[in-house]
C-alpha cells in the first residue's frame, strides 16, 4: 500500500478525489489493479494505455455482456480501439460507483446502449440491446415476432415525441422511473 | 488565444490555461458563480472525460482567483482585460491563504470518508453475495447488518446509562442464598438470572448519590424512550441505504401506471455487479423467460370471462377465510396453553409459538400454489400479508396474556415477562437455525437428488426478512422488561449472518425473477416495519401508561404508573430556580390536548395540500406530453 501511494503522488490523488466520485481507497485499489494490467515496459508512464483485450481480463468486466461497449464509451483513444488510460479507467469506475448521480449513470448507460454511436436509440440499437441481455445464440434468441412486439412496447413506453427513436432525454426520463437502475448500474472492484 | 498563468496549490505547479470555445466559457462562467463546494460537485457531475473535466476545473479556478484578487472585477470585465493582452503576455496570480484553508478542510473530509469505508463490517462478503446472487438477496443482508448496528447502539445506551451506574453503586446483586447458577439458565432465563441486572426487577428505584445525583427512575424511563425515538429516526437511513423509499414511492405511484409490466424496467435492471459467468447466463435465461411471459401476459389479460373471474374470486375468498381461521386457531390455542402452563418456566410456549411460525407459512405457500393470481406481484403481497397477520396475532395474544393475566398474578411481573421474552428469543433463534437447515439444505437435497424437477431452491427473501423483523420486534418489546436483551440479539444476528451466508452459497441459486426487486423492497419495508414497530411501541407505551408497576422490585416500584415518574420530576423541579421553562413546556404543551388537536389539523391540512398539488401535476404532465407529440409532428411536417 505504501509503494502504491507514493507512485500515485498526493497531489494527483487529491485531484482524482475531487474530479471523480471515488474515495481514496477506491482510487488506490484502481491504481493497483491497473498497473497489474500494464505491460512492464509502460509501468512508470502515467499516460500509458492498456489495450481493450487486456482490460477485458478483469474479473469484474469479463462476464459483463456490455464489456466491449463499456470500453469503447470510456476510451479516449484517437484510434477508437477501446484502449484505456488510467484516467479513463477512473472515469469508468466513477460512473459505475455507489455515489455517482443518476444523471451521470443514465448518460453513460445511454451511450453504452447506443451501439451505432449516432446519439439515439433506434430499433437496431434496441434489438442489439435485447439480444445482449437475453442471449445471442440461435436457441436463446427471441423470435422475430416477439422481438418486434417488444421493441414496439419499448417505443410506446418511452418515445414521447413519437419519432421512432429514443433520445437521451427520453431515456433519462424512463430510467428515472426505474428504481432498480441506480443500484444495478454498479461495478465495484 | 489568451494565456493566464496561475499557481495551482492542488498540483503545485504553475499552469497555463487556454480559454477556448464560447460553450466552455459559458460553462465556466456558471461554475465561477458557485461556492467552492457546489463548484466541485458540479464539475464532478459533468458527463465528460477526465481530461476535459480537468481543463474546465483549471479554467474556473483561474477565473475565480483572478476575480478574487482584483476586487470588484466582474467576470465580463476580466475576460475583456485578458483579451486586451496579446498572446505573449502573461499574468501571474497567487492563491490567497483562504483558499488554502478551505482546501485542507476539504481534504480532511475526504480522509474521513475513506476511513469510514475501511471500517465497514463484512464489506467483502456482501460484495461476493451481491456479485453472485444480485441485489435483492443482498438487501436481506444489508437489512440484517442495519439491525445488528441498531442493537449494538441500543445495548451500549442501555448498558451505559442504566446498568453501569447501578454496577458502580452496588456491584453485588442481592440473590437469595439457595439459588445457584446452573447451566440451564442460559436456556430458560429463570433461576439465577431472575435476580440479576438482566431483568427489570434487578434495578433499583433510588437516586444514586456518588459523584452526581443520578436518578435511576428517570434514567430508565428516558433511556428506553430515547431508543425508540432513535429507531424511528434512523429508519430513513436504512431506506436510503436499501433503495430510497420516498423517491421510488413517488416515481412509481404517482407518475407510472403501477400495473404495467414495463419492458424498460426489465431491461434497465440488468445487474452490472454480477461477476460469475454461470450467474450471468442464468440471469439472461431468466430475463428472456420474463420478457416472454410479460409479452404473453399482455395478450392474455383481456381473455378472462365473467364466470372465470367469479370462480377466481370464490377461490381467493375461500383461501383467505381458511388462512384467517388458521390464525385465529393459533391465537386461541396459544392463549389456553399459556394459562395451562404452570409454573411458567418451561419452554413449552416458546416451542409451540416457534413451531407455528415455522409450519403455518409453509401451509400458506401451499395455498398459494392453488390460487391463480393474475400477477406475480399480487401473489407475493398476499403471502406476505398473511404471514404478517399470523405473526402479529401471535404476538398480540402473548402480549394480551402478559398484560392482563401475568401483571395481576405475579409479584415481580415485569421480570416474569422479561424471562418469557428471553425464552422466546432463544427458542426463535434455535428454530431459525433449524429453518435454515430444512428450508435450504433439505430443499437442495430434495431438489437435486430426489425430485430433480424441483431444481435448486431460491433464497426466499420475503420469508427471511419477515423472520428477522419478527425477531427484532421481540427484542423491541423486551427492551423495557429486560434491558440487556439487545446483547442476546446481537449475538443472534451475528451468528445468523454467517449461517445464512453459508447456507445461501451452498444451497441456493440466484432468484429467477429479477425485476421489481426494489419496488418490492419498498413495500416490504413499509409493510413490515410499521406494523411491527408501532405494535411494539404501543405495547411498551401501554405498559408504561396503564399498568401499575410491581410493588417489590424494579425502578418504578411504588408509583401508580411509569409515566408518573415524569410528573414527580416536574414537582421536584419547582424547587430548582431557572427551570421554569421546562415546567411551562410540560404543563402547556405536552399535557394539553389542544396542542395535539392543532398539530393534527395542521398535518392533515398539509397532506391535503400536497395531494392536490400531486393531482394538478399529473394533469399537467398529461398536457405536456400531448404538447411534445404535437410539436414533433409539426416539426416533421415542416
PDB file of C-alpha atoms in Angstrom, chain A residues 10-11 14-21 23-26 59-60 62-66 70 76 87 90-91 96 99 102-104 107-108 113 121 126 129-130 132-135 140-142 146 149-150 153-154 157-158 160-163 166 171 173-181 183-189, chain B residues 9-12 40 43-51 53-54 57 61 103 106-107 110-111 113-115 117-118 127 135 243 248 251-252 255-257 262-265 267-277 280 283-285 287-288 291-292 295 298 514-519 625 628-629 632-633 636:
ATOM      1  CA  UNK A  10      -0.530  13.011  -3.055  1.00  0.00           C
ATOM      2  CA  UNK A  11      -1.499  15.842  -5.378  1.00  0.00           C
ATOM      3  CA  UNK A  14      -6.324  14.781  -4.333  1.00  0.00           C
ATOM      4  CA  UNK A  15      -7.132  15.798  -7.882  1.00  0.00           C
ATOM      5  CA  UNK A  16      -8.660  12.408  -8.648  1.00  0.00           C
ATOM      6  CA  UNK A  17     -10.704  12.580  -5.465  1.00  0.00           C
ATOM      7  CA  UNK A  18     -12.038  15.967  -6.460  1.00  0.00           C
ATOM      8  CA  UNK A  19     -12.929  15.077 -10.008  1.00  0.00           C
ATOM      9  CA  UNK A  20     -14.410  11.610  -9.539  1.00  0.00           C
ATOM     10  CA  UNK A  21     -16.913  10.016  -7.207  1.00  0.00           C
ATOM     11  CA  UNK A  23     -12.821   7.570  -2.372  1.00  0.00           C
ATOM     12  CA  UNK A  24      -9.095   7.438  -1.719  1.00  0.00           C
ATOM     13  CA  UNK A  25      -9.221   3.674  -1.025  1.00  0.00           C
ATOM     14  CA  UNK A  26     -11.010   3.006  -4.266  1.00  0.00           C
ATOM     15  CA  UNK A  59     -12.957 -10.334 -13.463  1.00  0.00           C
ATOM     16  CA  UNK A  60     -15.450  -7.506 -12.991  1.00  0.00           C
ATOM     17  CA  UNK A  62     -15.078 -10.484 -18.035  1.00  0.00           C
ATOM     18  CA  UNK A  63     -18.635 -11.782 -17.919  1.00  0.00           C
ATOM     19  CA  UNK A  64     -20.412  -8.500 -18.466  1.00  0.00           C
ATOM     20  CA  UNK A  65     -22.477  -8.594 -21.683  1.00  0.00           C
ATOM     21  CA  UNK A  66     -21.660  -4.942 -22.347  1.00  0.00           C
ATOM     22  CA  UNK A  70     -18.097  -0.027 -21.923  1.00  0.00           C
ATOM     23  CA  UNK A  76     -10.354   8.498 -25.212  1.00  0.00           C
ATOM     24  CA  UNK A  87      -7.775   8.378 -16.144  1.00  0.00           C
ATOM     25  CA  UNK A  90     -11.055   6.081 -13.166  1.00  0.00           C
ATOM     26  CA  UNK A  91     -13.819   7.658 -15.238  1.00  0.00           C
ATOM     27  CA  UNK A  96     -20.223   2.920 -12.009  1.00  0.00           C
ATOM     28  CA  UNK A  99     -22.045   7.693  -5.180  1.00  0.00           C
ATOM     29  CA  UNK A 102     -28.482   9.251 -11.599  1.00  0.00           C
ATOM     30  CA  UNK A 103     -27.702  11.768 -14.328  1.00  0.00           C
ATOM     31  CA  UNK A 104     -24.190  10.524 -14.864  1.00  0.00           C
ATOM     32  CA  UNK A 107     -25.896   9.413 -19.542  1.00  0.00           C
ATOM     33  CA  UNK A 108     -23.311   6.680 -19.736  1.00  0.00           C
ATOM     34  CA  UNK A 113     -26.679   1.083 -25.235  1.00  0.00           C
ATOM     35  CA  UNK A 121     -31.520   4.519 -29.711  1.00  0.00           C
ATOM     36  CA  UNK A 126     -32.779  -1.792 -29.196  1.00  0.00           C
ATOM     37  CA  UNK A 129     -29.590  -4.447 -26.600  1.00  0.00           C
ATOM     38  CA  UNK A 130     -32.225  -7.114 -26.112  1.00  0.00           C
ATOM     39  CA  UNK A 132     -27.151  -8.794 -25.436  1.00  0.00           C
ATOM     40  CA  UNK A 133     -29.354  -9.283 -22.418  1.00  0.00           C
ATOM     41  CA  UNK A 134     -31.178 -12.418 -23.396  1.00  0.00           C
ATOM     42  CA  UNK A 135     -28.586 -14.406 -25.216  1.00  0.00           C
ATOM     43  CA  UNK A 140     -31.709 -18.489 -26.815  1.00  0.00           C
ATOM     44  CA  UNK A 141     -32.771 -15.643 -29.069  1.00  0.00           C
ATOM     45  CA  UNK A 142     -36.302 -14.251 -29.044  1.00  0.00           C
ATOM     46  CA  UNK A 146     -41.561 -11.393 -30.031  1.00  0.00           C
ATOM     47  CA  UNK A 149     -43.594  -6.679 -30.251  1.00  0.00           C
ATOM     48  CA  UNK A 150     -41.074  -5.990 -27.520  1.00  0.00           C
ATOM     49  CA  UNK A 153     -43.727  -1.857 -26.437  1.00  0.00           C
ATOM     50  CA  UNK A 154     -40.459  -0.166 -25.554  1.00  0.00           C
ATOM     51  CA  UNK A 157     -43.461   3.485 -23.389  1.00  0.00           C
ATOM     52  CA  UNK A 158     -40.505   5.747 -23.838  1.00  0.00           C
ATOM     53  CA  UNK A 160     -42.541  10.721 -26.074  1.00  0.00           C
ATOM     54  CA  UNK A 161     -42.165  12.719 -29.285  1.00  0.00           C
ATOM     55  CA  UNK A 162     -43.100   9.719 -31.402  1.00  0.00           C
ATOM     56  CA  UNK A 163     -40.236   9.907 -33.836  1.00  0.00           C
ATOM     57  CA  UNK A 166     -35.342   7.164 -28.047  1.00  0.00           C
ATOM     58  CA  UNK A 171     -34.103   7.661 -21.993  1.00  0.00           C
ATOM     59  CA  UNK A 173     -36.947  10.157 -18.200  1.00  0.00           C
ATOM     60  CA  UNK A 174     -37.870   6.495 -18.458  1.00  0.00           C
ATOM     61  CA  UNK A 175     -34.820   5.401 -16.471  1.00  0.00           C
ATOM     62  CA  UNK A 176     -35.611   7.794 -13.620  1.00  0.00           C
ATOM     63  CA  UNK A 177     -38.809   5.819 -13.071  1.00  0.00           C
ATOM     64  CA  UNK A 178     -36.936   2.579 -12.687  1.00  0.00           C
ATOM     65  CA  UNK A 179     -35.911   2.295  -9.055  1.00  0.00           C
ATOM     66  CA  UNK A 180     -33.620  -0.668  -9.726  1.00  0.00           C
ATOM     67  CA  UNK A 181     -31.381   1.186 -12.099  1.00  0.00           C
ATOM     68  CA  UNK A 183     -28.365   0.170  -7.647  1.00  0.00           C
ATOM     69  CA  UNK A 184     -27.848  -2.242 -10.533  1.00  0.00           C
ATOM     70  CA  UNK A 185     -25.663   0.053 -12.613  1.00  0.00           C
ATOM     71  CA  UNK A 186     -22.716  -0.603 -10.373  1.00  0.00           C
ATOM     72  CA  UNK A 187     -19.265  -2.096 -10.730  1.00  0.00           C
ATOM     73  CA  UNK A 188     -17.069  -2.196  -7.656  1.00  0.00           C
ATOM     74  CA  UNK A 189     -13.506  -3.513  -7.678  1.00  0.00           C
TER      75      UNK A 189
ATOM     76  CA  UNK B   9      -1.893  24.665  -4.969  1.00  0.00           C
ATOM     77  CA  UNK B  10      -3.501  21.309  -5.690  1.00  0.00           C
ATOM     78  CA  UNK B  11      -0.979  20.174  -8.263  1.00  0.00           C
ATOM     79  CA  UNK B  12       1.724  22.575  -7.052  1.00  0.00           C
ATOM     80  CA  UNK B  40     -16.620  20.811  -7.096  1.00  0.00           C
ATOM     81  CA  UNK B  43     -17.643  19.573 -12.066  1.00  0.00           C
ATOM     82  CA  UNK B  44     -17.728  16.025 -10.724  1.00  0.00           C
ATOM     83  CA  UNK B  45     -21.206  15.614 -12.142  1.00  0.00           C
ATOM     84  CA  UNK B  46     -20.255  16.688 -15.653  1.00  0.00           C
ATOM     85  CA  UNK B  47     -20.557  13.894 -18.136  1.00  0.00           C
ATOM     86  CA  UNK B  48     -17.214  14.484 -19.803  1.00  0.00           C
ATOM     87  CA  UNK B  49     -13.947  12.633 -19.918  1.00  0.00           C
ATOM     88  CA  UNK B  50     -11.364  13.172 -17.209  1.00  0.00           C
ATOM     89  CA  UNK B  51      -9.134  15.387 -19.317  1.00  0.00           C
ATOM     90  CA  UNK B  53     -13.083  17.952 -16.587  1.00  0.00           C
ATOM     91  CA  UNK B  54      -9.557  18.836 -15.527  1.00  0.00           C
ATOM     92  CA  UNK B  57     -11.643  22.928 -13.439  1.00  0.00           C
ATOM     93  CA  UNK B  61     -10.056  28.163 -10.805  1.00  0.00           C
ATOM     94  CA  UNK B 103      -8.728  23.124   0.606  1.00  0.00           C
ATOM     95  CA  UNK B 106     -11.988  19.509   2.144  1.00  0.00           C
ATOM     96  CA  UNK B 107      -9.107  17.043   2.113  1.00  0.00           C
ATOM     97  CA  UNK B 110     -12.226  13.086   2.067  1.00  0.00           C
ATOM     98  CA  UNK B 111      -9.995  11.231   4.505  1.00  0.00           C
ATOM     99  CA  UNK B 113     -14.971   9.412   4.177  1.00  0.00           C
ATOM    100  CA  UNK B 114     -12.247   6.900   3.264  1.00  0.00           C
ATOM    101  CA  UNK B 115     -11.737   5.931   6.895  1.00  0.00           C
ATOM    102  CA  UNK B 117     -15.257   2.839   4.314  1.00  0.00           C
ATOM    103  CA  UNK B 118     -12.430   0.773   5.776  1.00  0.00           C
ATOM    104  CA  UNK B 127     -19.737  -7.860  -2.328  1.00  0.00           C
ATOM    105  CA  UNK B 135     -29.140  -7.006  -5.265  1.00  0.00           C
ATOM    106  CA  UNK B 243     -33.400   1.732  -2.223  1.00  0.00           C
ATOM    107  CA  UNK B 248     -39.413   5.102  -5.581  1.00  0.00           C
ATOM    108  CA  UNK B 251     -41.964   7.765  -9.034  1.00  0.00           C
ATOM    109  CA  UNK B 252     -43.808   4.504  -9.096  1.00  0.00           C
ATOM    110  CA  UNK B 255     -46.088   9.019 -12.365  1.00  0.00           C
ATOM    111  CA  UNK B 256     -46.198   5.463 -13.552  1.00  0.00           C
ATOM    112  CA  UNK B 257     -49.004   3.018 -14.012  1.00  0.00           C
ATOM    113  CA  UNK B 262     -42.612  -2.279 -18.139  1.00  0.00           C
ATOM    114  CA  UNK B 263     -40.187  -3.540 -20.718  1.00  0.00           C
ATOM    115  CA  UNK B 264     -37.698  -0.816 -19.874  1.00  0.00           C
ATOM    116  CA  UNK B 265     -37.769  -1.740 -16.214  1.00  0.00           C
ATOM    117  CA  UNK B 267     -34.074  -4.180 -19.397  1.00  0.00           C
ATOM    118  CA  UNK B 268     -32.629  -1.438 -17.227  1.00  0.00           C
ATOM    119  CA  UNK B 269     -32.497  -3.641 -14.171  1.00  0.00           C
ATOM    120  CA  UNK B 270     -29.592  -5.648 -15.542  1.00  0.00           C
ATOM    121  CA  UNK B 271     -27.272  -6.053 -12.598  1.00  0.00           C
ATOM    122  CA  UNK B 272     -23.816  -4.917 -13.652  1.00  0.00           C
ATOM    123  CA  UNK B 273     -22.221  -6.128 -10.457  1.00  0.00           C
ATOM    124  CA  UNK B 274     -22.671  -9.810 -11.249  1.00  0.00           C
ATOM    125  CA  UNK B 275     -19.283 -11.321 -11.955  1.00  0.00           C
ATOM    126  CA  UNK B 276     -19.939 -15.032 -12.017  1.00  0.00           C
ATOM    127  CA  UNK B 277     -20.187 -16.465 -15.524  1.00  0.00           C
ATOM    128  CA  UNK B 280     -24.813 -14.190 -15.882  1.00  0.00           C
ATOM    129  CA  UNK B 283     -29.833 -14.161 -15.491  1.00  0.00           C
ATOM    130  CA  UNK B 284     -30.021 -13.971 -19.251  1.00  0.00           C
ATOM    131  CA  UNK B 285     -32.261 -17.025 -19.317  1.00  0.00           C
ATOM    132  CA  UNK B 287     -34.753 -12.303 -18.285  1.00  0.00           C
ATOM    133  CA  UNK B 288     -35.731 -13.953 -21.547  1.00  0.00           C
ATOM    134  CA  UNK B 291     -39.845 -10.932 -21.253  1.00  0.00           C
ATOM    135  CA  UNK B 292     -41.679 -13.748 -22.995  1.00  0.00           C
ATOM    136  CA  UNK B 295     -45.420 -10.298 -23.735  1.00  0.00           C
ATOM    137  CA  UNK B 298     -50.356  -8.527 -22.087  1.00  0.00           C
ATOM    138  CA  UNK B 514     -35.018 -10.076 -11.237  1.00  0.00           C
ATOM    139  CA  UNK B 515     -37.065  -7.009 -11.973  1.00  0.00           C
ATOM    140  CA  UNK B 516     -39.257  -5.222  -9.459  1.00  0.00           C
ATOM    141  CA  UNK B 517     -36.773  -6.037  -6.697  1.00  0.00           C
ATOM    142  CA  UNK B 518     -36.531  -2.504  -5.422  1.00  0.00           C
ATOM    143  CA  UNK B 519     -40.206  -1.799  -5.617  1.00  0.00           C
ATOM    144  CA  UNK B 625     -46.846  15.027 -23.225  1.00  0.00           C
ATOM    145  CA  UNK B 628     -44.479  17.304 -27.183  1.00  0.00           C
ATOM    146  CA  UNK B 629     -46.152  14.949 -29.609  1.00  0.00           C
ATOM    147  CA  UNK B 632     -42.705  16.896 -33.074  1.00  0.00           C
ATOM    148  CA  UNK B 633     -45.459  16.102 -35.572  1.00  0.00           C
ATOM    149  CA  UNK B 636     -41.736  16.572 -39.112  1.00  0.00           C
TER     150      UNK B 636
END
